[in-house]
PDB file of C-alpha atoms and ligand atoms in Angstrom:
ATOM      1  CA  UNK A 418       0.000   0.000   0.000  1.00 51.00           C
ATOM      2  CA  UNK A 419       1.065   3.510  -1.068  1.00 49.00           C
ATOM      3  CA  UNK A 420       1.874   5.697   2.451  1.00 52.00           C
ATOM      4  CA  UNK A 421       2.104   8.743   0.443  1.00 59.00           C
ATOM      5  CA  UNK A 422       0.368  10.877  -1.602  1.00 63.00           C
ATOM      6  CA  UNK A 423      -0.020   9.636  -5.172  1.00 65.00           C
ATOM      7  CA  UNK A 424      -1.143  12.015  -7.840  1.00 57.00           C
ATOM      8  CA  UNK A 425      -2.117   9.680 -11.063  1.00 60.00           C
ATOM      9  CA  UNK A 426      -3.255  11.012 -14.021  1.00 78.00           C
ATOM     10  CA  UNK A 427      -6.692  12.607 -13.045  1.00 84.00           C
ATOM     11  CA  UNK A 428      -6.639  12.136  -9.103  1.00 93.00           C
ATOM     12  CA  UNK A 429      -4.573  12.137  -5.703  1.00 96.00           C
ATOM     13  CA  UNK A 430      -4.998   9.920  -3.561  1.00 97.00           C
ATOM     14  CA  UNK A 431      -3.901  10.589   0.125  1.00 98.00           C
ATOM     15  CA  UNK A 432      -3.543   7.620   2.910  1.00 98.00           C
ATOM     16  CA  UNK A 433      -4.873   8.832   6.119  1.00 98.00           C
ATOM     17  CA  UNK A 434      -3.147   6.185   8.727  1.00 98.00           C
ATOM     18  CA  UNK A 435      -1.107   2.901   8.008  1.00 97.00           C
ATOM     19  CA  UNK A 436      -3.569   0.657   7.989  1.00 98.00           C
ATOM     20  CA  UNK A 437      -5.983   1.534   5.297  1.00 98.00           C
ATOM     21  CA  UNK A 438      -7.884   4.788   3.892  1.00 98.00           C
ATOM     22  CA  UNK A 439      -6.958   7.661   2.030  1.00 98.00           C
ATOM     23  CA  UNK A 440      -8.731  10.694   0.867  1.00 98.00           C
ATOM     24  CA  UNK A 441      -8.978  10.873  -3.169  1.00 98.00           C
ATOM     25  CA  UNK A 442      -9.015  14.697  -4.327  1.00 97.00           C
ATOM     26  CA  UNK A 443      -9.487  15.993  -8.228  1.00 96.00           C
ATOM     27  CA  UNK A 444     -12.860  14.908  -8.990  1.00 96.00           C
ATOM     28  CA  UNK A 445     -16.517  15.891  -9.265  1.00 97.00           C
ATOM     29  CA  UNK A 446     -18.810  12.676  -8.459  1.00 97.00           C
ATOM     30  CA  UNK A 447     -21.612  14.237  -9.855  1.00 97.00           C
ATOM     31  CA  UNK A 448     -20.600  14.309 -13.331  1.00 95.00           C
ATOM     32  CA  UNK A 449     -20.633  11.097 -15.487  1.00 92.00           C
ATOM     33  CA  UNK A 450     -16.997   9.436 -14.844  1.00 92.00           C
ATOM     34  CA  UNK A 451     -14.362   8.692 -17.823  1.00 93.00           C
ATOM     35  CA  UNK A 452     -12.887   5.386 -17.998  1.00 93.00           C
ATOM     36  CA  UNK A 453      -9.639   6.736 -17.242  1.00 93.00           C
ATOM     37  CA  UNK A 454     -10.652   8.486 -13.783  1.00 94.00           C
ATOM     38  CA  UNK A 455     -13.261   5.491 -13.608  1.00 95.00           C
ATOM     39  CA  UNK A 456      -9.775   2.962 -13.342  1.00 95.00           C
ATOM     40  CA  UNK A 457      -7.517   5.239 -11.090  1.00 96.00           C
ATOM     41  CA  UNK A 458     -10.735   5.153  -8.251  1.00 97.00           C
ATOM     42  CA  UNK A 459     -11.263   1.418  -8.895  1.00 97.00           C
ATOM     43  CA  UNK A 460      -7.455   1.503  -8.170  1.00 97.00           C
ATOM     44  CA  UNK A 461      -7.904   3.684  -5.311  1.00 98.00           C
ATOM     45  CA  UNK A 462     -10.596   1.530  -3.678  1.00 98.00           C
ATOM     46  CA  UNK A 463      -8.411  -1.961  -4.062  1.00 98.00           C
ATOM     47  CA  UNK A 464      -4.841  -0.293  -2.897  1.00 98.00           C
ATOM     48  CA  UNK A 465      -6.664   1.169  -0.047  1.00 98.00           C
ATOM     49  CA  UNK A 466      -9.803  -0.599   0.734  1.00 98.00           C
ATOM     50  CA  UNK A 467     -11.453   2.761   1.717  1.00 98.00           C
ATOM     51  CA  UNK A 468     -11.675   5.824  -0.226  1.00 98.00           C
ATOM     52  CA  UNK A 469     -12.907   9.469   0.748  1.00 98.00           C
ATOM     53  CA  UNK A 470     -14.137  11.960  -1.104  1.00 98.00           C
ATOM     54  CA  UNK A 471     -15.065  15.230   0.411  1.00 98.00           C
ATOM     55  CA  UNK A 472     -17.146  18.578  -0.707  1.00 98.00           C
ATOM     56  CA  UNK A 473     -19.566  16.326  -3.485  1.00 98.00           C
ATOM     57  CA  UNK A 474     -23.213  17.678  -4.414  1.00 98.00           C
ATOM     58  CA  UNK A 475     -25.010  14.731  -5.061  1.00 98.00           C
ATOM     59  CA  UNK A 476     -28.432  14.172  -5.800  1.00 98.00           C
ATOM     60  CA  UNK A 477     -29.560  10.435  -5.177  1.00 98.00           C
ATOM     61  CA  UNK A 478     -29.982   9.459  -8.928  1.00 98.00           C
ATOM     62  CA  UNK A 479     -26.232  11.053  -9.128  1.00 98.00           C
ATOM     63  CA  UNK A 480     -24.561   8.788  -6.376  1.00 98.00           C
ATOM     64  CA  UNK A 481     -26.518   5.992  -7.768  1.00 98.00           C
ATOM     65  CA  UNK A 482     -24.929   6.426 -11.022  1.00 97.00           C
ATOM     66  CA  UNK A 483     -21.755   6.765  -9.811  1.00 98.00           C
ATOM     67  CA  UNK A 484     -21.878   3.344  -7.530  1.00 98.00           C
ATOM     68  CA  UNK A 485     -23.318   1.650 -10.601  1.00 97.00           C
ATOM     69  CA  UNK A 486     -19.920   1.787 -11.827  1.00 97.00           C
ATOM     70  CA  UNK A 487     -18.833  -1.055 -10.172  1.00 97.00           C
ATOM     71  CA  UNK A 488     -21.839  -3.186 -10.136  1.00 98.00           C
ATOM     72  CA  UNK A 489     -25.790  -4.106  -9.520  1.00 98.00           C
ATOM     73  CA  UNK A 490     -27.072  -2.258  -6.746  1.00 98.00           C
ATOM     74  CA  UNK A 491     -28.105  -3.952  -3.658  1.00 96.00           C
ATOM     75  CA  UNK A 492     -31.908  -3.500  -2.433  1.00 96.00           C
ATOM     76  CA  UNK A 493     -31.748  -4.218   1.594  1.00 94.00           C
ATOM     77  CA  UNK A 494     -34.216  -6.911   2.694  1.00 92.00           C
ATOM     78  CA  UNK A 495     -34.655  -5.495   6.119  1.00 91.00           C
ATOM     79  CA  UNK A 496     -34.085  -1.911   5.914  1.00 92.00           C
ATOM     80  CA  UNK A 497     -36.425   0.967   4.553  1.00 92.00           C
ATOM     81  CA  UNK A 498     -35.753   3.035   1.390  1.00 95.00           C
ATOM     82  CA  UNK A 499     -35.210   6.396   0.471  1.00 95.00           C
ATOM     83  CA  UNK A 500     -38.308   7.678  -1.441  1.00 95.00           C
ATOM     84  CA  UNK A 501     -38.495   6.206  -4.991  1.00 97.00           C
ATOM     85  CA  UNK A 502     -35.144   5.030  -4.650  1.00 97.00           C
ATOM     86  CA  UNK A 503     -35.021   1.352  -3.704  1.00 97.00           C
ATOM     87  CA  UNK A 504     -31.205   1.377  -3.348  1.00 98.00           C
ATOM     88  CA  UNK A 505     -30.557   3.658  -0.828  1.00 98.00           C
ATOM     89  CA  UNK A 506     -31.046   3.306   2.130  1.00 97.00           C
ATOM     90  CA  UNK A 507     -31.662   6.323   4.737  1.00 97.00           C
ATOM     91  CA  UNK A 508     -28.869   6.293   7.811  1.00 97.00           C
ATOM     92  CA  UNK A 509     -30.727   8.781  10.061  1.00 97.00           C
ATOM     93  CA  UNK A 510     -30.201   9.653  13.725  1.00 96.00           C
ATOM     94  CA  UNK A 511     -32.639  12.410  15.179  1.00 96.00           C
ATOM     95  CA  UNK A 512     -31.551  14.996  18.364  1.00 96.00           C
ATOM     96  CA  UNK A 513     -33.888  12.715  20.097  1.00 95.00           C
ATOM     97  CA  UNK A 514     -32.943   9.407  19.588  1.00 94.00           C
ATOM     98  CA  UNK A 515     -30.728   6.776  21.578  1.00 92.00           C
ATOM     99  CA  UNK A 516     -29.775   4.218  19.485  1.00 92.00           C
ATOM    100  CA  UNK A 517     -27.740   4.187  15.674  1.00 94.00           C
ATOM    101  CA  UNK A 518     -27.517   2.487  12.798  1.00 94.00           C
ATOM    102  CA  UNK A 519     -24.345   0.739  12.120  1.00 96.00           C
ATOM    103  CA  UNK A 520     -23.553   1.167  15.916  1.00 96.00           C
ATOM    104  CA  UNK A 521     -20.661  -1.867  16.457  1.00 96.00           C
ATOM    105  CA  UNK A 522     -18.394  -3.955  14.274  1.00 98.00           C
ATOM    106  CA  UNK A 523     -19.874  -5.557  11.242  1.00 98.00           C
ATOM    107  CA  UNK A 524     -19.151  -5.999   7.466  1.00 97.00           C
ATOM    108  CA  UNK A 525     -22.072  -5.031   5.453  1.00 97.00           C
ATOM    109  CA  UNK A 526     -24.679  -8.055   4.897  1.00 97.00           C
ATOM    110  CA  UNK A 527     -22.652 -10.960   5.108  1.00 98.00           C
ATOM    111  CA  UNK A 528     -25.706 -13.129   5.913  1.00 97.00           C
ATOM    112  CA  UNK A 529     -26.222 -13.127   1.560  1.00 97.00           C
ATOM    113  CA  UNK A 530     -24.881 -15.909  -0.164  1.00 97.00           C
ATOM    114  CA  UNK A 531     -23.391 -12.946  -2.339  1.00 98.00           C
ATOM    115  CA  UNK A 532     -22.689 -10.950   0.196  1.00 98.00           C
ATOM    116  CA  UNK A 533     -21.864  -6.776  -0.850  1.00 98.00           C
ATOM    117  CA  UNK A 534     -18.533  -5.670  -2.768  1.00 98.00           C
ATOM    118  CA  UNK A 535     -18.817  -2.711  -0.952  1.00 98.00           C
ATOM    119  CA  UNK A 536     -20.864   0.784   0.041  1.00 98.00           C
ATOM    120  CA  UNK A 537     -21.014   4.560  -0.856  1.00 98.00           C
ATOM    121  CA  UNK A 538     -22.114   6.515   1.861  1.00 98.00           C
ATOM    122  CA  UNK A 539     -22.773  10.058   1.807  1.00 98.00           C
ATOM    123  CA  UNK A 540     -23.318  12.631   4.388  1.00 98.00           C
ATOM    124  CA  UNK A 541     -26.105  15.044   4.260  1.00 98.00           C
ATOM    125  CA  UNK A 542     -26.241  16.466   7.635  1.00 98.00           C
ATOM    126  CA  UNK A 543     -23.276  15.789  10.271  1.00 98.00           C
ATOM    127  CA  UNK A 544     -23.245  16.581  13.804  1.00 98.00           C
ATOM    128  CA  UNK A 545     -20.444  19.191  15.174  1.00 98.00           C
ATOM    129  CA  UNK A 546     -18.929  16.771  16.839  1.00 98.00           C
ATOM    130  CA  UNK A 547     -18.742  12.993  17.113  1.00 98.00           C
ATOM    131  CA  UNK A 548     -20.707  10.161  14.786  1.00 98.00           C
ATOM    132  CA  UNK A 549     -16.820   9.949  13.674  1.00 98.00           C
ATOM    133  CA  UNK A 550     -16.772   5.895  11.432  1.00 98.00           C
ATOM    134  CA  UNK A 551     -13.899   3.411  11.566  1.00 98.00           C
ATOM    135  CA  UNK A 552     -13.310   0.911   9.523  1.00 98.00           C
ATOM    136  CA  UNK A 553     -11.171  -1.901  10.286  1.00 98.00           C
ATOM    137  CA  UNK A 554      -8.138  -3.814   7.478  1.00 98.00           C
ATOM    138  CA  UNK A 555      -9.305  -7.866   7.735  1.00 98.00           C
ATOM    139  CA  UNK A 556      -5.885  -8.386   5.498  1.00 98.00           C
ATOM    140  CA  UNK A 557      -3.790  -6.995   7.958  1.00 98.00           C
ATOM    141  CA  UNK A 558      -5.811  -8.926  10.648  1.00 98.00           C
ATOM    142  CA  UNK A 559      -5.094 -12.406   8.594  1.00 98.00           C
ATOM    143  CA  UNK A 560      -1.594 -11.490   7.807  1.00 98.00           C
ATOM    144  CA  UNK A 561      -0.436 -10.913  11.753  1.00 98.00           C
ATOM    145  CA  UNK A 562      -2.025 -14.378  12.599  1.00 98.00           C
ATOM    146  CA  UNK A 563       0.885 -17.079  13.595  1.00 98.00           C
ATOM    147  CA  UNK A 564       0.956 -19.650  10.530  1.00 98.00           C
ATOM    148  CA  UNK A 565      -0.251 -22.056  12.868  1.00 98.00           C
ATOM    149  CA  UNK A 566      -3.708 -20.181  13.442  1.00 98.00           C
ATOM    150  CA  UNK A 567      -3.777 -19.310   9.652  1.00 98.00           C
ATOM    151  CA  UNK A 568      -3.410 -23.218   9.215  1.00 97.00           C
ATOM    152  CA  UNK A 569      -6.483 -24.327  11.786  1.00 96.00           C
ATOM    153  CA  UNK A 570      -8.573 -21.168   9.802  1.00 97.00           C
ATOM    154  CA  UNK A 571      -7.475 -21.817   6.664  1.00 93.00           C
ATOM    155  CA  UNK A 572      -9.899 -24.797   6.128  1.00 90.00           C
ATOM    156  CA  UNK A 573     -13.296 -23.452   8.418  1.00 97.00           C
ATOM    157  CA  UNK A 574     -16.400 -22.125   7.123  1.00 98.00           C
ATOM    158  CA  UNK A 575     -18.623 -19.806   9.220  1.00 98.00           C
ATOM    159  CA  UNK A 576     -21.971 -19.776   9.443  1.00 98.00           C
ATOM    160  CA  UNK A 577     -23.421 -15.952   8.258  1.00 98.00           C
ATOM    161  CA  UNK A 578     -27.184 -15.052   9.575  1.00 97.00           C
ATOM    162  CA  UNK A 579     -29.281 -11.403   9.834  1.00 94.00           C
ATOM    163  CA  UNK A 580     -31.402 -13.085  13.000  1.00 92.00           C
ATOM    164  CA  UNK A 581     -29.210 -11.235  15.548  1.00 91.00           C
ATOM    165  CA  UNK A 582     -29.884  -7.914  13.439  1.00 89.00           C
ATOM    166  CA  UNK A 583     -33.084  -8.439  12.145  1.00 90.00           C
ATOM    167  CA  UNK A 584     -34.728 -11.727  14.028  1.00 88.00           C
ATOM    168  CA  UNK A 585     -38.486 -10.950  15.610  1.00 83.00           C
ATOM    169  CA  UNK A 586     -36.397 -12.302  18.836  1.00 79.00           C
ATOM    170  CA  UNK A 587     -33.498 -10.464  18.686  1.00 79.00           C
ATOM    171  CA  UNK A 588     -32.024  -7.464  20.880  1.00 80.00           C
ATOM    172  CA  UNK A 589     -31.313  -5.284  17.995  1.00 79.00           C
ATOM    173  CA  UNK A 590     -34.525  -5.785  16.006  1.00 74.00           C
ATOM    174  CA  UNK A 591     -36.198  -4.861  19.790  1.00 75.00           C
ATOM    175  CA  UNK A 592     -33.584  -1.997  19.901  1.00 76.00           C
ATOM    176  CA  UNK A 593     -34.349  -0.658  16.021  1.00 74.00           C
ATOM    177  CA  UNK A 594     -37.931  -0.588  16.828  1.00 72.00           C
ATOM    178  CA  UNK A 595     -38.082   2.540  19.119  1.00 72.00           C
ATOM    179  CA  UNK A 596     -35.719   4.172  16.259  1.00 74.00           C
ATOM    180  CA  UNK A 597     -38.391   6.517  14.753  1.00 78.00           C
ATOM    181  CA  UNK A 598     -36.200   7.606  12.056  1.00 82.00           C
ATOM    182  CA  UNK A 599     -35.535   4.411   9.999  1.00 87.00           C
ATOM    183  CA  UNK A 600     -37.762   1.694   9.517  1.00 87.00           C
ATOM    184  CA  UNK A 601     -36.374  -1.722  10.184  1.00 86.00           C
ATOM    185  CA  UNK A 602     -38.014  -4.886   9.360  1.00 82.00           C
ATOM    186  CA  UNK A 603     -38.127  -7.757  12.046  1.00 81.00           C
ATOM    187  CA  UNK A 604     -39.214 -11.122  10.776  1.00 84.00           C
ATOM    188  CA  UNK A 605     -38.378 -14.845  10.858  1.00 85.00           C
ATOM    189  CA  UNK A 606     -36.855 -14.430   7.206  1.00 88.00           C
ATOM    190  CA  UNK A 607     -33.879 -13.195   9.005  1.00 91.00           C
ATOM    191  CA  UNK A 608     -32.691 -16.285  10.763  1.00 89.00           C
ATOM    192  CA  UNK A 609     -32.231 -18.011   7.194  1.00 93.00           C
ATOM    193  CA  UNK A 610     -28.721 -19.205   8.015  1.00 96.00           C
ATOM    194  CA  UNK A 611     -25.375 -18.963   4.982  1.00 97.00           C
ATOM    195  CA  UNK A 612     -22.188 -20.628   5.131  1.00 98.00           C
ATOM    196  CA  UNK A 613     -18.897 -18.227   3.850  1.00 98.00           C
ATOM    197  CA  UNK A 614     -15.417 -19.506   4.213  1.00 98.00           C
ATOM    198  CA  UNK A 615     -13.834 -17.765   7.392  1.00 98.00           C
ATOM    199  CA  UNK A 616     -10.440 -17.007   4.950  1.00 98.00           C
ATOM    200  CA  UNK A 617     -11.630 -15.446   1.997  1.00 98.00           C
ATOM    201  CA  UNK A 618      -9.606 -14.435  -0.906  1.00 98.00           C
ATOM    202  CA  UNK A 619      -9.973 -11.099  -2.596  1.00 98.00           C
ATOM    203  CA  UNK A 620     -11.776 -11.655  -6.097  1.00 98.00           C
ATOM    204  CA  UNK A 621     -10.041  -8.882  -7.543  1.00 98.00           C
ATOM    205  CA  UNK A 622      -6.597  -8.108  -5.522  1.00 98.00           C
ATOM    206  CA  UNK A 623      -5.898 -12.002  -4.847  1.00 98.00           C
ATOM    207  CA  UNK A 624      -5.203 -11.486  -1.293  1.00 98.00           C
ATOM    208  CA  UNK A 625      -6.875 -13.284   1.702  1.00 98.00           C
ATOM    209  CA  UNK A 626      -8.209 -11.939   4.859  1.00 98.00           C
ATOM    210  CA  UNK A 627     -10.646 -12.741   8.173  1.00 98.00           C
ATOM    211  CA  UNK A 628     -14.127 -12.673   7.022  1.00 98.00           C
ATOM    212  CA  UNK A 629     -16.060 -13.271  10.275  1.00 98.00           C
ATOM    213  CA  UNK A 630     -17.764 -10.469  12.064  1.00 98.00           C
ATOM    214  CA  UNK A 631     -19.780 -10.089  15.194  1.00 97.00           C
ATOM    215  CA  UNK A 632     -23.169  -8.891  14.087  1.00 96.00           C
ATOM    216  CA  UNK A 633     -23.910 -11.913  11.099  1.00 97.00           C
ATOM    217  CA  UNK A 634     -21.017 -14.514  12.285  1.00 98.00           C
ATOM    218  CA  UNK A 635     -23.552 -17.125  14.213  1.00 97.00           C
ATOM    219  CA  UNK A 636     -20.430 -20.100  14.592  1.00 98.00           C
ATOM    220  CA  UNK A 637     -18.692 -22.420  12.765  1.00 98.00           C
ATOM    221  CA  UNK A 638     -19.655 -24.665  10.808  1.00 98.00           C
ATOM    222  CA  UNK A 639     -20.527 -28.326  12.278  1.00 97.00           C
ATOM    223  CA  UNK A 640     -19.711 -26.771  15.693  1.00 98.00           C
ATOM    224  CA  UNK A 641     -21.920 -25.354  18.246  1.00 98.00           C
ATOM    225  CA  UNK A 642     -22.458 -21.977  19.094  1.00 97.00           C
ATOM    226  CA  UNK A 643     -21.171 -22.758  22.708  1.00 98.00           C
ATOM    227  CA  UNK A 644     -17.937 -24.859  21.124  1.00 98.00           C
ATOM    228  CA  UNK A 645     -17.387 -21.638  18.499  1.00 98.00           C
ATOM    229  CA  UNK A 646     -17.571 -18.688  20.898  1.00 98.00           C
ATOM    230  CA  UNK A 647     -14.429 -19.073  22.712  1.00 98.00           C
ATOM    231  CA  UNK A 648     -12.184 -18.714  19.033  1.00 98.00           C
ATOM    232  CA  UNK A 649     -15.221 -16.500  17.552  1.00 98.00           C
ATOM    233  CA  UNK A 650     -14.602 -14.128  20.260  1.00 98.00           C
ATOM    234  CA  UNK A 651     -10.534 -13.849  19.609  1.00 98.00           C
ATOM    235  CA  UNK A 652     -11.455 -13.564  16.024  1.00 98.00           C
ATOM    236  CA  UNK A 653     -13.988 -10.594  16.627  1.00 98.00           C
ATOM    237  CA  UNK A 654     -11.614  -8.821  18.980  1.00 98.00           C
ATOM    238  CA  UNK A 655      -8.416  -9.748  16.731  1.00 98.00           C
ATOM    239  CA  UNK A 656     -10.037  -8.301  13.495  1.00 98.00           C
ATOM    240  CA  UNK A 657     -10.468  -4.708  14.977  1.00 98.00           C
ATOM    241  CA  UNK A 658      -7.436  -4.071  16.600  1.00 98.00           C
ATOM    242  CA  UNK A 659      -6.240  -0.520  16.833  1.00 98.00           C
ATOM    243  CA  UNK A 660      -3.669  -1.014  14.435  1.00 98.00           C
ATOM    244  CA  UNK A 661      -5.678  -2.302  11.750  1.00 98.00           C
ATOM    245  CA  UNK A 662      -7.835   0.778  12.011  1.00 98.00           C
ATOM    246  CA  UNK A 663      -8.647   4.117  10.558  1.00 98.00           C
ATOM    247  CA  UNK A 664     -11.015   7.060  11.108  1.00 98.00           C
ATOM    248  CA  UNK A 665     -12.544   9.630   9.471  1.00 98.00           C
ATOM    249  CA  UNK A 666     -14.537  12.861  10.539  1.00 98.00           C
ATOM    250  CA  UNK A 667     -17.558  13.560   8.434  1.00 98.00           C
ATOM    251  CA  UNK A 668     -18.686  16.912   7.070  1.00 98.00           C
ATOM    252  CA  UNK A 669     -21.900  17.244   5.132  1.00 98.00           C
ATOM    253  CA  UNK A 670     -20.696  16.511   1.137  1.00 98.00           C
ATOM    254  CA  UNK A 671     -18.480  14.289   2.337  1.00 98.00           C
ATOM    255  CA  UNK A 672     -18.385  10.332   1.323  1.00 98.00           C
ATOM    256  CA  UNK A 673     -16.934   7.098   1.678  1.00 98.00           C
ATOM    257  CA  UNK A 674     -16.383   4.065  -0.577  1.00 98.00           C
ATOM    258  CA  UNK A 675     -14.995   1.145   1.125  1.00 98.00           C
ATOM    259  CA  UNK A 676     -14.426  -2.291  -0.264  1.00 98.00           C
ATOM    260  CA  UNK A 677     -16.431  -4.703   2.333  1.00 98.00           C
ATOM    261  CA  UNK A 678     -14.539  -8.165   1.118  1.00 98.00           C
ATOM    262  CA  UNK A 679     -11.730  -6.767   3.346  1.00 98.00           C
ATOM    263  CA  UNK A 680     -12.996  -4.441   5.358  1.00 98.00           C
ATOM    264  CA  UNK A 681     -15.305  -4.246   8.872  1.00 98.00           C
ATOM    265  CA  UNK A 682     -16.798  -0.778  10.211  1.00 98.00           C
ATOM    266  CA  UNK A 683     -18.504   0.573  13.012  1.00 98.00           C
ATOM    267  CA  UNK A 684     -20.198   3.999  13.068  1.00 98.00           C
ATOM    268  CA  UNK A 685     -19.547   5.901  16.309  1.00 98.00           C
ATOM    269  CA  UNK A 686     -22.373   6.589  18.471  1.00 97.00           C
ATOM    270  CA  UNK A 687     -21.098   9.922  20.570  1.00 98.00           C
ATOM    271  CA  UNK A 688     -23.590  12.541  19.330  1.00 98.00           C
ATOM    272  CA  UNK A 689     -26.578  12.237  21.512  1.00 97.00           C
ATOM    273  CA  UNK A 690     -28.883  15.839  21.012  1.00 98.00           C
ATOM    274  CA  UNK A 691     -27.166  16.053  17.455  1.00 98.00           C
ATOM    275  CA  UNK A 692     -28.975  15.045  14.128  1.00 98.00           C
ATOM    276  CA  UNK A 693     -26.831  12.806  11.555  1.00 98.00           C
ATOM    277  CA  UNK A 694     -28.284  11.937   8.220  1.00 98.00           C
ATOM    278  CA  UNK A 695     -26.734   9.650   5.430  1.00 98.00           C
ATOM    279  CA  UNK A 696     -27.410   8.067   2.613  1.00 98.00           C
ATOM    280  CA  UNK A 697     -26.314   4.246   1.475  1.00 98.00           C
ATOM    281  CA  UNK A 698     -25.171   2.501  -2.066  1.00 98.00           C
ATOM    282  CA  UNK A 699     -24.743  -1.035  -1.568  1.00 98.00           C
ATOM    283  CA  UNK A 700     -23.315  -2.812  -4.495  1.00 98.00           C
ATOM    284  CA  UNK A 701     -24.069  -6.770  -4.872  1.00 98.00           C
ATOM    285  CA  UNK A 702     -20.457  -8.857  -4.867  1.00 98.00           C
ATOM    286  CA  UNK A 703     -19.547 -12.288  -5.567  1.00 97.00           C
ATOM    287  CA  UNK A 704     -19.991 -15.554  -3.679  1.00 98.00           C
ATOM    288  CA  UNK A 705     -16.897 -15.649  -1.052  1.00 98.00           C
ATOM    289  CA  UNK A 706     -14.405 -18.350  -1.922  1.00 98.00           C
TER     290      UNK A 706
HETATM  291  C1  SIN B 199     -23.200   1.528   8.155  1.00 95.31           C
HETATM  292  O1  SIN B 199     -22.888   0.638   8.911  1.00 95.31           O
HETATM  293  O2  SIN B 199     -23.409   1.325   6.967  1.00 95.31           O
HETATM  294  C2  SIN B 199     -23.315   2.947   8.680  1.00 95.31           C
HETATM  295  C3  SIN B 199     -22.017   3.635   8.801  1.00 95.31           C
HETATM  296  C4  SIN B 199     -22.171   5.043   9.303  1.00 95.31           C
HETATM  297  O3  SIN B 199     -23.303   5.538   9.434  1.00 95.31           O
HETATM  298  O4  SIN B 199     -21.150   5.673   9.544  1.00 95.31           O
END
């Protein structure tokens, strides 16, 4: 990875910490792309695995286009919709309300058998402070593994499921229902279970890294829950170790592109009495392999 700036032929591309991230400069998202500028983001995105932009003007149909670049767009199965626009999904937190969306470690929908190749999220309202999101390098997390663990993980599959999110039963669902702001769907659809390899390998960059996360990871694979939470739990804590991390501050205009086949986030909950409002691409991926 590239620890300083880089200015290619259209845009510059800026790392904001060691792990992963960088802030891409010298282009207008609203306007329709070039396949030159199209290939030096693309770039961007698999050299960094999450790429700001700041200052945009984007109308919905505009950072729709834009994420359609890379792929089908994702309608969520759970989660309300932006009016007339299926594929985005509203990421609202009123002065009044408690709880977020987004609020602890997770990589976006891996409970699909095809789960996301990643997310454009743009900011129309930010608080002054706080509602900060980090996002978390599952390469680097593989890489600093002892060969022996990478051996043991190397052959186990996980098994994915949105019940703890979105189950009639589950603390979250009970949790998203007194959010006003966003409407959440509980139902016994959610519990439909999806097995992902817990080493995947990059479709386009080749490399491999941890895919297990806390909010969809239910266990392993012809274990129990109760014999998988013990190495679950080192795997959840490994994967989001400070070093692995990065952070960035939000303005309104500003917007984020991250790559979720290598990547976990978690959206920073430290706002209360402040309004945050956001709007989400998700773009369908590949089976994991
Ligand atoms: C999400 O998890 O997609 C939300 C991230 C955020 O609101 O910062």
């Amino acid at each position: 990875m590239a620890t300083v700036a880089v200015k290619s032929k259209q845009i510059t591309v800026n790392p904001i910490s060691g792990a992963l991230g960088a802030e891409v400069s010298g282009v207008d998202l609203s306007r329709p792309m070039d396949d030159g500028t199209f290939a030096e983001i693309r770039k961007a995105l698999l050299d960094h695995c999450v790429i700001f932009f700041r200052d945009q003007k984007l109308t919905p149909d505009q950072q729709k286009d834009f994420s359609r670049r890379f792929g089908h767009l994702n309608v969520h199965p759970f989660v309300g919709h932006v009016a007339g626009h299926p594929e985005i999904i509203p990421i609202i937190k009123e002065k009044d309300e408690k709880v977020n969306f987004g609020g602890g470690w997770h990589t976006d929908m891996s409970f699909l058998a095809e789960p996301p190749l990643g997310s454009v999220l743009y900011a129309l309202e930010t608080p002054t402070y706080g509602g900060d999101t980090l996002w978390a390098n599952q390469y680097l997390a593989y890489e600093q593994l002892s060969a022996g663990m990478k051996k043991m993980l190397d052959g186990l599959v996980a098994v994915h499921t949105a019940g703890m999110q979105y189950g009639t039963e589950s603390e979250a669902s009970k949790n998203s229902a007194k959010r006003k702001s966003m409407e959440t769907k509980a139902t016994a659809e959610a519990e439909t279970t999806i097995e992902h390899p817990v080493v995947r390998t990059h479709p386009e960059t080749g490399r491999k890294g941890l895919y297990v996360n806390e909010a969809f990871t239910l266990k392993f694979k012809g274990m129990t829950k109760r014999e998988s939470r013990p190495l679950l739990q080192f795997l959840f804590a490994h994967c989001v170790q400070e070093p692995f991390t990065c952070r960035f501050r939000w303005q309104p205009g500003s917007l984020a592109f991250w790559d979720n086949r290598c990547t976990q986030h978690y959206a920073l909950n430290d706002y209360h009495g402040q309004r945050r409002e956001m709007h989400r691409v998700t773009i369908d991926g590949d089976k994991p392999f």
